[in-house]
Amino acid sequence: MDLTYRPRRLRRSSSLRSLVQEHSLHPTDFIYPLFVHEGVDIEPIRAMPGANRWDLDNLIAEVERAWQLGIRCVVLFPKVDEPLKTEDGAECFNPDGLIPRAITRLKKELPDMTVMTDVALDPYSCDGHDGIVSSQGVVLNDETIEFLCRQAVTQAQAGADLIGPSDMMDGRVGAIREALDEEGFEHVGIISYTAKYSSAYYGPFREALDSAPRATSTKPIPKDKSTYQMNPANAREAITEAQLDEQEGADILMVKPGLAYLDIIYRLRKESELPIAAYNVSGEYAMVKAAAEKGWIEEEAVVLETLLSFKRAGADLILTYHACDAASWLREK
Ligand code: PBG
C-alpha cells in the first residue's frame, strides 16, 4: 500500500513508544486515603480488601511505608465511636478528637508528609448527613457552614496542610478561607471537592466509617445526598461549581468519583488553570479488587491503566486506595 502516514512507525519498539508517550504516573501524583479509629489494632474493611481502619500507632507505620514508596500526601477519615455522634456533629471540632490527635502525631513523627483532611459532618452525625438536618428533614446550608469552619480551623490548629471540604454546601470554600485566614492559617490550602456527585460508588466508604444516612424516629432523614451532591446527569453544572470555588479561593479543584466522570475532569482541566484532582473512590476500588480476587482481571495492569486515564483526562493528582500498590509497581518498572 502507498501510505504516507503510518502511525505504527512510532509503536515499533518499546524505546520509540516511550519517546512519544504523552502521560505518565509518578508516586507523587497520589494522595493516599486512610481510615483511623479509636481501636488498639488494625481492623480490615470488608468491602475494601487491603484497606483498614488504623489505630494511631499502626497509622504512623503505614504512613512511613507510603513515604518510603514516594507518596507525599495522605488524607485521613475518622471512624467515630457511636456515642460521640450527635445531630449537629459537634465532635468534628473537638481539638482532642480522633482526627486532630492523628494529625498532631503524624506531623510530629513525619513532618514532611503533606496531611490533607476531610471537612463534612457525616462521620460525626447520628443522621449520617454532611450537614445538619432540620426537624423537617432539610439539610441546612448556612447553619452547617459555621460548623465546617470550626472543623477546618481545628484541623489547621492540629497541623493540617490541606483542608478538603467534601460536604457540597454552597459558599463553604469562601467561608472556610475566611475562617482560616482570621486564625492565622493563610498558608493552609483548600482542596475543594468541587464536582462531587451523588453517587452509588461511595458504598464501601460509608461502610468503612459506618456513616451512611440512617432513619431515626425523631425526624425525617433524606435517604440519599441528592439535595447537596450533584446529579450524575449534569456536566455544565460542574463548571459553575468550579467557577464558584475558584472565586471563593480554592487552591485545588477535585472531581469525584473519578472513573465514571472522566469527561468532567477533562472539562474542568480546560476551564481552570488550577491543579485538578480526581478521586478514585471506594466503589471503584472494590470492583477492581473483587474481579482480581476471582482471577477475572489482572489487578496491576487494570489499576495502572485506570490511574493513567485520570492523568490523560487532565488530572494532576489522584486520590486512590491503590496508592501504595501502584507506587511499588511503578518502582519495579
Ligand atoms: C464524606 C465523604 C465521602 C467520601 C469522601 N468523603 C462519602 C459521602 O459523601 O457519602 C467518599 C469516598 C469514597 O467513596 O472513597 N463527605
Short mmCIF file of C-alpha atoms and ligand atoms in Angstrom, two decimals:
data_model
loop_
_atom_site.label_atom_id
_atom_site.label_comp_id
_atom_site.label_asym_id
_atom_site.label_seq_id
_atom_site.Cartn_x
_atom_site.Cartn_y
_atom_site.Cartn_z
CA MET A 1 0.00 0.00 0.00
CA ASP A 2 1.12 3.51 -0.76
CA LEU A 3 0.59 5.13 2.66
CA THR A 4 2.20 8.44 3.68
CA TYR A 5 1.09 8.21 7.30
CA ARG A 6 1.79 5.04 9.23
CA PRO A 7 1.16 5.70 12.95
CA ARG A 8 2.57 2.26 13.69
CA ARG A 9 6.09 3.60 12.90
CA LEU A 10 6.20 5.10 16.39
CA ARG A 11 4.92 1.93 18.05
CA ARG A 12 7.60 -0.39 16.69
CA SER A 13 9.74 -0.67 19.80
CA SER A 14 9.47 -0.02 23.47
CA SER A 15 12.02 2.82 23.29
CA LEU A 16 10.14 4.54 20.47
CA ARG A 17 6.88 4.17 22.37
CA SER A 18 8.42 5.68 25.48
CA LEU A 19 9.81 8.62 23.46
CA VAL A 20 6.36 9.65 22.30
CA GLN A 21 4.46 8.76 25.49
CA GLU A 22 2.18 11.67 26.37
CA HIS A 23 1.36 10.95 30.02
CA SER A 24 2.91 9.05 32.90
CA LEU A 25 2.29 8.17 36.51
CA HIS A 26 4.51 9.05 39.43
CA PRO A 27 4.07 8.24 43.15
CA THR A 28 3.96 11.98 43.90
CA ASP A 29 0.73 12.17 41.88
CA PHE A 30 -1.02 10.10 44.53
CA ILE A 31 -2.88 11.08 47.68
CA TYR A 32 -3.35 8.05 49.94
CA PRO A 33 -6.68 7.92 51.88
CA LEU A 34 -6.53 6.27 55.30
CA PHE A 35 -9.25 5.43 57.82
CA VAL A 36 -8.46 5.87 61.50
CA HIS A 37 -10.32 4.55 64.54
CA GLU A 38 -10.08 4.53 68.34
CA GLY A 39 -9.30 0.81 68.42
CA VAL A 40 -5.93 -0.54 69.50
CA ASP A 41 -5.27 -2.56 66.37
CA ILE A 42 -5.81 -2.74 62.62
CA GLU A 43 -9.34 -3.63 61.51
CA PRO A 44 -9.87 -4.80 57.91
CA ILE A 45 -12.72 -3.26 55.91
CA ARG A 46 -14.95 -5.95 54.43
CA ALA A 47 -15.80 -4.29 51.11
CA MET A 48 -12.31 -2.86 50.58
CA PRO A 49 -9.79 -5.72 50.72
CA GLY A 50 -6.36 -4.32 51.57
CA ALA A 51 -7.77 -1.19 53.24
CA ASN A 52 -8.09 -0.98 57.01
CA ARG A 53 -9.17 1.11 59.91
CA TRP A 54 -5.88 2.06 61.56
CA ASP A 55 -5.09 2.75 65.19
CA LEU A 56 -2.68 5.65 65.63
CA ASP A 57 0.48 3.54 66.21
CA ASN A 58 -0.08 1.45 63.11
CA LEU A 59 -1.15 4.55 61.17
CA ILE A 60 2.29 6.07 61.68
CA ALA A 61 3.95 2.88 60.41
CA GLU A 62 1.68 2.79 57.34
CA VAL A 63 2.33 6.45 56.51
CA GLU A 64 6.06 5.82 56.93
CA ARG A 65 5.74 2.96 54.42
CA ALA A 66 3.88 5.24 51.99
CA TRP A 67 6.65 7.84 52.34
CA GLN A 68 9.30 5.20 51.53
CA LEU A 69 7.35 4.37 48.38
CA GLY A 70 7.47 8.00 47.27
CA ILE A 71 3.97 9.12 48.32
CA ARG A 72 3.90 12.67 49.65
CA CYS A 73 0.30 13.24 50.75
CA VAL A 74 -2.24 11.33 52.84
CA VAL A 75 -5.87 12.14 53.65
CA LEU A 76 -7.44 10.99 56.91
CA PHE A 77 -11.02 9.86 57.58
CA PRO A 78 -12.33 9.05 61.08
CA LYS A 79 -14.47 6.13 62.19
CA VAL A 80 -16.10 7.94 65.08
CA ASP A 81 -17.39 5.98 68.07
CA GLU A 82 -21.19 5.83 68.04
CA PRO A 83 -21.78 7.60 71.41
CA LEU A 84 -19.89 10.66 70.11
CA LYS A 85 -22.26 11.13 67.17
CA THR A 86 -24.86 13.88 67.55
CA GLU A 87 -27.40 15.68 65.37
CA ASP A 88 -25.07 18.66 64.91
CA GLY A 89 -21.85 16.63 64.69
CA ALA A 90 -20.05 18.95 67.14
CA GLU A 91 -17.36 16.30 67.76
CA CYS A 92 -15.90 17.44 64.42
CA PHE A 93 -14.29 20.45 66.10
CA ASN A 94 -13.21 18.79 69.34
CA PRO A 95 -9.48 19.64 69.49
CA ASP A 96 -8.90 16.34 71.37
CA GLY A 97 -10.91 14.34 68.81
CA LEU A 98 -9.55 11.45 66.78
CA ILE A 99 -8.55 13.44 63.69
CA PRO A 100 -6.75 16.32 65.46
CA ARG A 101 -4.82 13.74 67.53
CA ALA A 102 -3.92 11.76 64.41
CA ILE A 103 -2.75 14.90 62.57
CA THR A 104 -0.67 16.11 65.52
CA ARG A 105 1.07 12.75 65.79
CA LEU A 106 1.68 12.43 62.10
CA LYS A 107 3.12 15.91 61.77
CA LYS A 108 5.35 15.29 64.80
CA GLU A 109 6.73 11.98 63.53
CA LEU A 110 6.69 12.63 59.76
CA PRO A 111 6.69 16.43 59.42
CA ASP A 112 7.36 16.44 55.66
CA MET A 113 4.35 14.31 54.72
CA THR A 114 1.53 16.57 53.50
CA VAL A 115 -1.62 15.94 55.51
CA MET A 116 -5.00 16.54 53.93
CA THR A 117 -8.28 16.38 55.84
CA ASP A 118 -11.94 15.90 55.00
CA VAL A 119 -14.38 18.59 56.10
CA ALA A 120 -18.00 17.41 56.42
CA LEU A 121 -20.24 16.33 59.28
CA ASP A 122 -21.18 12.82 58.14
CA PRO A 123 -18.71 10.75 60.23
CA TYR A 124 -19.82 12.76 63.30
CA SER A 125 -23.56 12.95 62.59
CA CYS A 126 -26.03 10.44 64.03
CA ASP A 127 -28.14 11.15 60.92
CA GLY A 128 -25.30 10.31 58.51
CA HIS A 129 -25.51 13.56 56.53
CA ASP A 130 -22.76 16.01 55.63
CA GLY A 131 -24.78 18.87 57.09
CA ILE A 132 -27.22 19.48 59.95
CA VAL A 133 -30.69 18.03 59.26
CA SER A 134 -33.63 20.23 60.36
CA SER A 135 -36.70 18.82 62.12
CA GLN A 136 -38.43 18.92 58.71
CA GLY A 137 -35.69 16.76 57.16
CA VAL A 138 -33.89 19.54 55.26
CA VAL A 139 -30.08 19.56 55.17
CA LEU A 140 -29.35 23.11 56.31
CA ASN A 141 -26.76 25.07 54.35
CA ASP A 142 -25.83 28.24 56.20
CA GLU A 143 -26.16 26.75 59.69
CA THR A 144 -23.84 23.89 58.69
CA ILE A 145 -21.14 26.20 57.35
CA GLU A 146 -20.33 27.62 60.77
CA PHE A 147 -19.61 24.07 61.97
CA LEU A 148 -17.48 23.32 58.92
CA CYS A 149 -15.41 26.46 59.55
CA ARG A 150 -14.77 25.39 63.14
CA GLN A 151 -13.85 21.89 61.93
CA ALA A 152 -11.39 23.31 59.38
CA VAL A 153 -9.76 25.64 61.92
CA THR A 154 -9.42 22.78 64.43
CA GLN A 155 -7.70 20.66 61.77
CA ALA A 156 -5.38 23.54 60.84
CA GLN A 157 -4.50 24.06 64.51
CA ALA A 158 -3.51 20.39 64.70
CA GLY A 159 -1.19 20.88 61.72
CA ALA A 160 -3.18 20.01 58.58
CA ASP A 161 -1.65 21.28 55.33
CA LEU A 162 -4.65 20.92 53.01
CA ILE A 163 -8.30 21.23 54.02
CA GLY A 164 -10.73 19.22 51.89
CA PRO A 165 -14.36 20.35 52.14
CA SER A 166 -16.42 17.39 50.85
CA ASP A 167 -19.85 18.47 52.08
CA MET A 168 -21.06 20.35 48.94
CA MET A 169 -22.76 23.15 50.92
CA ASP A 170 -22.95 26.42 48.95
CA GLY A 171 -20.39 29.06 49.92
CA ARG A 172 -18.29 26.84 52.15
CA VAL A 173 -14.98 27.38 50.38
CA GLY A 174 -15.15 31.16 50.85
CA ALA A 175 -16.30 30.85 54.44
CA ILE A 176 -13.55 28.34 55.31
CA ARG A 177 -10.92 30.52 53.59
CA GLU A 178 -12.01 33.48 55.69
CA ALA A 179 -12.11 31.45 58.91
CA LEU A 180 -8.61 30.04 58.29
CA ASP A 181 -7.20 33.49 57.47
CA GLU A 182 -8.76 35.06 60.56
CA GLU A 183 -6.99 32.48 62.73
CA GLY A 184 -3.61 33.00 61.07
CA PHE A 185 -3.75 29.95 58.77
CA GLU A 186 -3.39 31.82 55.48
CA HIS A 187 -0.72 29.27 54.48
CA VAL A 188 -3.13 26.33 54.77
CA GLY A 189 -4.58 25.33 51.38
CA ILE A 190 -8.08 24.29 50.33
CA ILE A 191 -8.54 21.27 48.05
CA SER A 192 -12.22 21.55 47.28
CA TYR A 193 -14.49 18.65 46.37
CA THR A 194 -15.76 20.84 43.56
CA ALA A 195 -17.78 18.44 41.44
CA LYS A 196 -18.87 15.77 43.87
CA TYR A 197 -21.69 13.66 42.51
CA SER A 198 -24.47 11.92 44.40
CA SER A 199 -23.01 8.54 43.58
CA ALA A 200 -23.59 4.88 44.39
CA TYR A 201 -19.81 4.38 44.24
CA TYR A 202 -19.36 5.62 47.84
CA GLY A 203 -20.96 2.50 49.36
CA PRO A 204 -17.83 0.78 50.71
CA PHE A 205 -16.57 4.07 52.19
CA ARG A 206 -19.80 4.56 54.13
CA GLU A 207 -19.46 1.01 55.40
CA ALA A 208 -15.86 1.71 56.47
CA LEU A 209 -16.99 4.68 58.56
CA ASP A 210 -20.48 3.44 59.34
CA SER A 211 -21.59 6.85 58.07
CA ALA A 212 -24.49 6.18 55.68
CA PRO A 213 -27.68 8.26 56.10
CA ARG A 214 -29.96 6.44 58.52
CA ALA A 215 -33.54 6.78 59.64
CA THR A 216 -34.31 7.97 63.17
CA SER A 217 -37.59 8.15 64.98
CA THR A 218 -37.35 11.86 65.79
CA LYS A 219 -37.41 13.39 62.27
CA PRO A 220 -37.49 12.51 58.57
CA ILE A 221 -33.98 11.81 57.25
CA PRO A 222 -33.29 12.10 53.50
CA LYS A 223 -32.28 8.66 52.21
CA ASP A 224 -29.56 10.00 49.93
CA LYS A 225 -27.43 13.12 49.44
CA SER A 226 -29.05 14.38 46.25
CA THR A 227 -30.11 17.76 47.68
CA TYR A 228 -26.46 18.76 48.01
CA GLN A 229 -24.27 16.40 45.96
CA MET A 230 -24.53 16.81 42.18
CA ASN A 231 -26.86 14.99 39.81
CA PRO A 232 -24.81 12.42 37.79
CA ALA A 233 -26.69 13.61 34.70
CA ASN A 234 -25.10 17.08 34.81
CA ALA A 235 -21.82 18.29 33.32
CA ARG A 236 -22.24 22.06 32.76
CA GLU A 237 -23.17 22.44 36.40
CA ALA A 238 -19.67 21.22 37.33
CA ILE A 239 -18.24 24.26 35.59
CA THR A 240 -20.46 26.57 37.64
CA GLU A 241 -19.23 24.83 40.80
CA ALA A 242 -15.62 25.20 39.63
CA GLN A 243 -16.04 28.91 38.91
CA LEU A 244 -17.55 29.50 42.34
CA ASP A 245 -14.82 27.52 44.12
CA GLU A 246 -12.13 29.41 42.26
CA GLN A 247 -13.72 32.79 43.10
CA GLU A 248 -14.05 31.71 46.73
CA GLY A 249 -10.35 30.88 46.97
CA ALA A 250 -9.93 27.13 46.36
CA ASP A 251 -6.33 26.11 45.63
CA ILE A 252 -7.11 22.74 44.01
CA LEU A 253 -10.35 21.50 42.38
CA MET A 254 -11.48 17.89 42.72
CA VAL A 255 -13.78 15.66 40.71
CA LYS A 256 -15.42 12.71 42.46
CA PRO A 257 -15.94 9.86 41.64
CA GLY A 258 -13.23 9.56 39.02
CA LEU A 259 -13.75 6.79 36.53
CA ALA A 260 -17.37 7.42 35.58
CA TYR A 261 -16.61 11.17 35.41
CA LEU A 262 -13.51 11.42 33.20
CA ASP A 263 -15.40 13.88 30.98
CA ILE A 264 -15.83 16.18 33.98
CA ILE A 265 -12.09 16.06 34.72
CA TYR A 266 -11.45 16.94 31.07
CA ARG A 267 -13.90 19.85 31.14
CA LEU A 268 -12.51 21.32 34.36
CA ARG A 269 -8.97 20.99 33.01
CA LYS A 270 -9.99 23.22 30.08
CA GLU A 271 -11.95 25.61 32.26
CA SER A 272 -9.41 26.29 35.01
CA GLU A 273 -5.67 26.73 35.42
CA LEU A 274 -5.78 25.39 38.99
CA PRO A 275 -4.49 21.88 39.73
CA ILE A 276 -7.22 19.27 39.25
CA ALA A 277 -7.56 16.20 41.48
CA ALA A 278 -9.51 13.02 40.73
CA TYR A 279 -10.92 10.80 43.49
CA ASN A 280 -10.73 7.11 42.54
CA VAL A 281 -13.40 6.24 45.12
CA SER A 282 -14.12 3.22 47.30
CA GLY A 283 -16.63 1.57 44.92
CA GLU A 284 -14.15 1.78 42.03
CA TYR A 285 -11.53 0.17 44.25
CA ALA A 286 -13.92 -2.56 45.44
CA MET A 287 -14.88 -3.52 41.87
CA VAL A 288 -11.26 -3.99 40.82
CA LYS A 289 -10.40 -5.92 43.98
CA ALA A 290 -13.40 -8.23 43.64
CA ALA A 291 -12.73 -9.05 39.99
CA ALA A 292 -9.00 -9.55 40.70
CA GLU A 293 -9.77 -11.90 43.61
CA LYS A 294 -11.84 -14.02 41.24
CA GLY A 295 -8.98 -14.05 38.75
CA TRP A 296 -11.14 -12.29 36.17
CA ILE A 297 -8.82 -9.32 35.61
CA GLU A 298 -5.12 -8.60 36.07
CA GLU A 299 -5.06 -6.25 39.03
CA GLU A 300 -1.75 -4.46 38.43
CA ALA A 301 -2.42 -3.76 34.76
CA VAL A 302 -6.02 -2.64 35.36
CA VAL A 303 -5.08 -0.34 38.24
CA LEU A 304 -2.21 1.36 36.40
CA GLU A 305 -4.32 1.77 33.26
CA THR A 306 -7.14 3.30 35.29
CA LEU A 307 -4.85 5.69 37.16
CA LEU A 308 -3.22 6.74 33.89
CA SER A 309 -6.67 7.51 32.46
CA PHE A 310 -7.13 10.18 35.14
CA LYS A 311 -3.84 11.83 34.12
CA ARG A 312 -4.79 11.63 30.43
CA ALA A 313 -8.17 13.23 31.16
CA GLY A 314 -6.33 16.14 32.76
CA ALA A 315 -5.92 15.38 36.46
CA ASP A 316 -2.68 16.37 38.20
CA LEU A 317 -3.43 14.48 41.42
CA ILE A 318 -5.20 11.22 42.19
CA LEU A 319 -6.72 10.19 45.49
CA THR A 320 -6.58 6.41 45.45
CA TYR A 321 -6.68 3.47 47.84
CA HIS A 322 -4.30 1.74 45.40
CA ALA A 323 -1.61 4.39 46.12
CA CYS A 324 0.95 2.14 47.85
CA ASP A 325 0.46 -0.81 45.49
CA ALA A 326 0.66 1.45 42.44
CA ALA A 327 3.77 3.21 43.77
CA SER A 328 5.55 -0.10 44.29
CA TRP A 329 4.52 -1.43 40.86
CA LEU A 330 5.83 1.78 39.26
CA ARG A 331 9.11 1.32 41.11
CA GLU A 332 9.55 -2.17 39.66
CA LYS A 333 9.04 -0.98 36.09
C1 PBG B 1 -17.76 12.40 53.22
C2 PBG B 1 -17.04 11.70 52.14
C3 PBG B 1 -17.48 10.61 51.36
C4 PBG B 1 -16.38 10.21 50.60
C5 PBG B 1 -15.33 11.08 50.90
N1 PBG B 1 -15.76 11.99 51.85
C6 PBG B 1 -18.77 9.88 51.33
C7 PBG B 1 -20.00 10.59 51.02
O1 PBG B 1 -20.04 11.71 50.54
O2 PBG B 1 -21.04 9.98 51.31
C8 PBG B 1 -16.36 9.04 49.67
C9 PBG B 1 -15.02 8.47 49.34
C10 PBG B 1 -15.04 7.10 48.74
O3 PBG B 1 -16.11 6.52 48.43
O4 PBG B 1 -13.95 6.57 48.56
N2 PBG B 1 -18.41 13.55 52.93
#
